[in-house]
PDB file of C-alpha atoms in Angstrom:
ATOM      1  CA  MET K 217     -24.719 -11.916  14.740  1.00  0.00           C
ATOM      2  CA  GLU K 218     -21.266 -12.478  16.244  1.00  0.00           C
ATOM      3  CA  ARG K 219     -18.880  -8.878  17.092  1.00  0.00           C
ATOM      4  CA  ARG K 220     -15.149  -9.140  15.940  1.00  0.00           C
ATOM      5  CA  ARG K 221     -13.037  -8.503  17.913  1.00  0.00           C
ATOM      6  CA  LYS K 222     -10.568  -5.731  18.430  1.00  0.00           C
ATOM      7  CA  THR K 223      -6.989  -6.794  18.115  1.00  0.00           C
ATOM      8  CA  THR K 224      -4.732  -3.366  18.763  1.00  0.00           C
ATOM      9  CA  ALA K 225      -5.342  -0.217  21.301  1.00  0.00           C
ATOM     10  CA  ASN K 226      -6.061   2.926  19.658  1.00  0.00           C
ATOM     11  CA  ILE K 227      -5.668   5.988  21.416  1.00  0.00           C
ATOM     12  CA  ASN K 228      -8.850   6.114  22.910  1.00  0.00           C
ATOM     13  CA  ASP K 229      -7.882   3.142  24.364  1.00  0.00           C
ATOM     14  CA  LEU K 230      -4.390   4.622  25.580  1.00  0.00           C
ATOM     15  CA  ALA K 231      -5.432   7.265  27.127  1.00  0.00           C
ATOM     16  CA  ARG K 232      -8.068   5.584  29.208  1.00  0.00           C
ATOM     17  CA  HIS K 233      -5.309   3.297  30.598  1.00  0.00           C
ATOM     18  CA  VAL K 234      -2.977   5.914  31.711  1.00  0.00           C
ATOM     19  CA  ALA K 235      -6.224   8.335  32.925  1.00  0.00           C
ATOM     20  CA  LEU K 236      -5.229  11.115  30.158  1.00  0.00           C
ATOM     21  CA  SER K 237      -6.981  13.186  27.439  1.00  0.00           C
ATOM     22  CA  LYS K 238      -7.165  11.662  24.280  1.00  0.00           C
ATOM     23  CA  GLY K 239      -5.190  15.380  23.240  1.00  0.00           C
ATOM     24  CA  SER K 240      -2.396  14.775  25.886  1.00  0.00           C
ATOM     25  CA  VAL K 241      -0.920  10.826  25.260  1.00  0.00           C
ATOM     26  CA  SER K 242      -1.803  12.516  21.591  1.00  0.00           C
ATOM     27  CA  ARG K 243       0.972  14.839  22.430  1.00  0.00           C
ATOM     28  CA  ILE K 244       3.337  12.778  24.527  1.00  0.00           C
ATOM     29  CA  LEU K 245       3.554  10.590  21.991  1.00  0.00           C
ATOM     30  CA  ASN K 246       4.380  12.735  18.852  1.00  0.00           C
ATOM     31  CA  GLY K 247       7.211  14.075  21.218  1.00  0.00           C
ATOM     32  CA  LYS K 248       5.399  17.704  21.891  1.00  0.00           C
ATOM     33  CA  GLY K 249       5.103  16.894  25.967  1.00  0.00           C
ATOM     34  CA  GLY K 250       7.244  18.817  27.371  1.00  0.00           C
ATOM     35  CA  ALA K 251       5.179  20.048  29.306  1.00  0.00           C
ATOM     36  CA  PHE K 252       4.746  17.021  31.142  1.00  0.00           C
ATOM     37  CA  SER K 253       6.602  15.174  33.464  1.00  0.00           C
ATOM     38  CA  GLU K 254       9.300  12.918  32.448  1.00  0.00           C
ATOM     39  CA  GLU K 255       7.671  10.039  34.560  1.00  0.00           C
ATOM     40  CA  THR K 256       3.946  10.890  32.508  1.00  0.00           C
ATOM     41  CA  ARG K 257       6.113  10.873  29.087  1.00  0.00           C
ATOM     42  CA  ARG K 258       7.607   7.177  30.357  1.00  0.00           C
ATOM     43  CA  ARG K 259       4.286   6.179  32.035  1.00  0.00           C
ATOM     44  CA  VAL K 260       2.652   6.589  28.183  1.00  0.00           C
ATOM     45  CA  LYS K 261       4.924   5.122  26.049  1.00  0.00           C
ATOM     46  CA  ALA K 262       5.332   1.929  28.573  1.00  0.00           C
ATOM     47  CA  ALA K 263       1.735   2.148  28.367  1.00  0.00           C
ATOM     48  CA  ALA K 264       1.822   2.211  24.438  1.00  0.00           C
ATOM     49  CA  LEU K 265       3.721  -0.622  24.488  1.00  0.00           C
ATOM     50  CA  GLU K 266       1.944  -3.070  27.284  1.00  0.00           C
ATOM     51  CA  ILE K 267      -1.965  -2.529  25.338  1.00  0.00           C
ATOM     52  CA  GLY K 268      -0.327  -2.623  22.138  1.00  0.00           C
ATOM     53  CA  TYR K 269      -1.276   0.707  20.687  1.00  0.00           C
ATOM     54  CA  ARG K 270      -1.024   1.682  17.092  1.00  0.00           C
ATOM     55  CA  PRO K 271      -1.206   4.116  15.619  1.00  0.00           C
ATOM     56  CA  SER K 272      -3.998   4.879  13.316  1.00  0.00           C
ATOM     57  CA  ALA K 273      -2.569   5.048   9.275  1.00  0.00           C
ATOM     58  CA  VAL K 274      -6.097   7.320   8.486  1.00  0.00           C
ATOM     59  CA  ALA K 275      -5.590   9.504  11.278  1.00  0.00           C
ATOM     60  CA  LYS K 276      -1.834  10.537  11.382  1.00  0.00           C
ATOM     61  CA  ALA K 277      -2.565  11.137   7.739  1.00  0.00           C
ATOM     62  CA  LEU K 278      -5.723  13.879   8.339  1.00  0.00           C
ATOM     63  CA  SER K 279      -3.528  15.418  11.046  1.00  0.00           C
ATOM     64  CA  HIS K 280      -0.014  15.831   9.127  1.00  0.00           C
ATOM     65  CA  GLY K 281      -1.493  16.394   5.744  1.00  0.00           C
ATOM     66  CA  ARG K 282       0.333  13.384   3.892  1.00  0.00           C
ATOM     67  CA  THR K 283      -0.168   9.994   3.495  1.00  0.00           C
ATOM     68  CA  GLY K 284       3.907   8.434   3.507  1.00  0.00           C
ATOM     69  CA  ILE K 285       2.051   7.016   0.504  1.00  0.00           C
ATOM     70  CA  VAL K 286       3.386   6.209  -3.048  1.00  0.00           C
ATOM     71  CA  SER K 287       1.897   4.640  -5.492  1.00  0.00           C
ATOM     72  CA  LEU K 288       3.639   2.877  -8.264  1.00  0.00           C
ATOM     73  CA  CYS K 289       1.400   2.078 -11.070  1.00  0.00           C
ATOM     74  CA  LEU K 290       2.187  -0.759 -13.582  1.00  0.00           C
ATOM     75  CA  SER K 291       0.559  -1.360 -16.695  1.00  0.00           C
ATOM     76  CA  GLY K 292       0.259  -5.176 -17.916  1.00  0.00           C
ATOM     77  CA  ALA K 293       0.851  -7.921 -16.172  1.00  0.00           C
ATOM     78  CA  LEU K 294       3.035  -8.211 -13.497  1.00  0.00           C
ATOM     79  CA  THR K 295       5.749  -9.813 -14.802  1.00  0.00           C
ATOM     80  CA  PRO K 296       8.799 -11.369 -13.079  1.00  0.00           C
ATOM     81  CA  PHE K 297      11.085  -8.040 -13.575  1.00  0.00           C
ATOM     82  CA  LEU K 298       8.570  -6.042 -12.558  1.00  0.00           C
ATOM     83  CA  ALA K 299       7.922  -7.508  -9.475  1.00  0.00           C
ATOM     84  CA  ARG K 300      11.832  -6.737  -9.157  1.00  0.00           C
ATOM     85  CA  VAL K 301      11.124  -3.510 -10.274  1.00  0.00           C
ATOM     86  CA  SER K 302       8.272  -2.954  -7.540  1.00  0.00           C
ATOM     87  CA  HIS K 303      11.052  -4.712  -4.703  1.00  0.00           C
ATOM     88  CA  ALA K 304      13.877  -1.923  -5.745  1.00  0.00           C
ATOM     89  CA  TYR K 305      11.372   0.549  -5.410  1.00  0.00           C
ATOM     90  CA  GLY K 306      10.009  -0.441  -2.413  1.00  0.00           C
ATOM     91  CA  GLU K 307      13.592  -1.101  -0.959  1.00  0.00           C
ATOM     92  CA  GLU K 308      14.545   2.287  -1.580  1.00  0.00           C
ATOM     93  CA  LEU K 309      11.261   4.186  -0.408  1.00  0.00           C
ATOM     94  CA  ALA K 310      11.429   2.151   2.977  1.00  0.00           C
ATOM     95  CA  ALA K 311      15.055   3.527   3.391  1.00  0.00           C
ATOM     96  CA  HIS K 312      13.052   7.277   3.096  1.00  0.00           C
ATOM     97  CA  GLY K 313      10.429   6.707   5.957  1.00  0.00           C
ATOM     98  CA  TRP K 314       7.842   5.881   2.570  1.00  0.00           C
ATOM     99  CA  ASP K 315       5.378   3.167   2.308  1.00  0.00           C
ATOM    100  CA  LEU K 316       4.250   1.692  -1.912  1.00  0.00           C
ATOM    101  CA  MET K 317       1.318   0.805  -2.621  1.00  0.00           C
ATOM    102  CA  VAL K 318       2.016  -1.467  -5.937  1.00  0.00           C
ATOM    103  CA  ARG K 319      -1.658  -0.934  -8.437  1.00  0.00           C
ATOM    104  CA  VAL K 320      -1.692  -3.095 -11.864  1.00  0.00           C
ATOM    105  CA  TYR K 321      -3.784  -1.523 -14.940  1.00  0.00           C
ATOM    106  CA  GLY K 322      -4.521  -3.580 -18.021  1.00  0.00           C
ATOM    107  CA  ARG K 323      -6.483  -2.466 -20.851  1.00  0.00           C
ATOM    108  CA  HIS K 324      -9.646  -2.009 -19.201  1.00  0.00           C
ATOM    109  CA  ARG K 325      -8.101   0.118 -17.184  1.00  0.00           C
ATOM    110  CA  ALA K 326      -7.190   2.371 -20.302  1.00  0.00           C
ATOM    111  CA  GLY K 327      -6.913   6.038 -19.807  1.00  0.00           C
ATOM    112  CA  ALA K 328      -6.593   6.298 -15.787  1.00  0.00           C
ATOM    113  CA  HIS K 329      -4.981   9.031 -14.737  1.00  0.00           C
ATOM    114  CA  PRO K 330      -3.064   9.350 -10.714  1.00  0.00           C
ATOM    115  CA  GLU K 331      -5.360  12.285  -9.964  1.00  0.00           C
ATOM    116  CA  ALA K 332      -8.170   8.774  -8.899  1.00  0.00           C
ATOM    117  CA  LEU K 333      -5.028   8.093  -6.157  1.00  0.00           C
ATOM    118  CA  ALA K 334      -5.567  11.946  -4.691  1.00  0.00           C
ATOM    119  CA  GLY K 335      -5.414  11.589  -0.986  1.00  0.00           C
ATOM    120  CA  VAL K 336      -4.920   8.160  -1.323  1.00  0.00           C
ATOM    121  CA  ALA K 337      -1.412   8.655  -1.979  1.00  0.00           C
ATOM    122  CA  ASP K 338       1.375  11.174  -2.134  1.00  0.00           C
ATOM    123  CA  GLY K 339       2.935  10.411  -4.916  1.00  0.00           C
ATOM    124  CA  VAL K 340       2.919   8.332  -7.799  1.00  0.00           C
ATOM    125  CA  VAL K 341       5.280   6.787 -10.151  1.00  0.00           C
ATOM    126  CA  LEU K 342       3.594   5.352 -13.962  1.00  0.00           C
ATOM    127  CA  HIS K 343       5.861   2.330 -14.955  1.00  0.00           C
ATOM    128  CA  ASP K 344       4.581   2.089 -18.147  1.00  0.00           C
ATOM    129  CA  THR K 345       4.900  -0.643 -20.584  1.00  0.00           C
ATOM    130  CA  ASP K 346       2.209  -0.413 -22.225  1.00  0.00           C
ATOM    131  CA  PRO K 347       2.097   3.065 -23.918  1.00  0.00           C
ATOM    132  CA  HIS K 348      -1.647   3.067 -24.690  1.00  0.00           C
ATOM    133  CA  LEU K 349      -2.392   3.111 -21.135  1.00  0.00           C
ATOM    134  CA  TRP K 350      -0.612   6.432 -19.921  1.00  0.00           C
ATOM    135  CA  PRO K 351      -0.944   8.687 -22.684  1.00  0.00           C
ATOM    136  CA  VAL K 352       1.978  10.714 -21.979  1.00  0.00           C
ATOM    137  CA  GLY K 353       0.725  14.184 -23.629  1.00  0.00           C
ATOM    138  CA  THR K 354      -2.143  13.794 -21.268  1.00  0.00           C
ATOM    139  CA  MET K 355      -0.316  14.186 -18.474  1.00  0.00           C
ATOM    140  CA  THR K 356       2.461  17.535 -19.650  1.00  0.00           C
ATOM    141  CA  ALA K 357      -0.223  20.256 -18.007  1.00  0.00           C
ATOM    142  CA  ALA K 358       0.499  21.197 -14.422  1.00  0.00           C
ATOM    143  CA  PRO K 359      -0.940  19.450 -12.010  1.00  0.00           C
ATOM    144  CA  ARG K 360      -4.112  21.347 -10.540  1.00  0.00           C
ATOM    145  CA  PRO K 361      -4.488  22.367  -7.007  1.00  0.00           C
ATOM    146  CA  GLY K 362      -4.931  18.081  -5.134  1.00  0.00           C
ATOM    147  CA  GLU K 363      -3.708  16.173  -8.310  1.00  0.00           C
ATOM    148  CA  LEU K 364      -0.851  14.638  -8.116  1.00  0.00           C
ATOM    149  CA  PRO K 365       2.304  15.206 -10.073  1.00  0.00           C
ATOM    150  CA  PRO K 366       3.118  11.864 -12.046  1.00  0.00           C
ATOM    151  CA  VAL K 367       6.681  10.847 -13.207  1.00  0.00           C
ATOM    152  CA  VAL K 368       6.184   8.323 -16.037  1.00  0.00           C
ATOM    153  CA  MET K 369       9.543   5.615 -16.172  1.00  0.00           C
ATOM    154  CA  SER K 370       9.160   3.316 -19.377  1.00  0.00           C
TER     155      SER K 370
END
């Protein structure tokens, strides 16, 4: 069986490359490496570029307690209008450092709620073109701990 070749370096690779602990490298990359010399900080950052280090989105979400993602849930088919709406949401969110995840639901997903996205997204926008899919009456109560407050656009 052929193994897939790893394409990006992770923090363990970078720590090994600069002969520092993973925690030290993490502190330096997150701007909390004041205890390290300027030369060490510069060396870690240069090595990160050299070996193609890319931070893990999963690790960052666990560490910071948020994903940096807003989910746009669309009901019905993805029409040219909804594609423009999605693009506009994405552009505006990106301008503020957020990523957009678009989910399209049809009648087969009627009654699906944003709680299903808890842990995946920090926020949910429900752009409703089919009032039967997102019954607003079921979403008027304050969210329970761990649930996302929905924003309904129609």
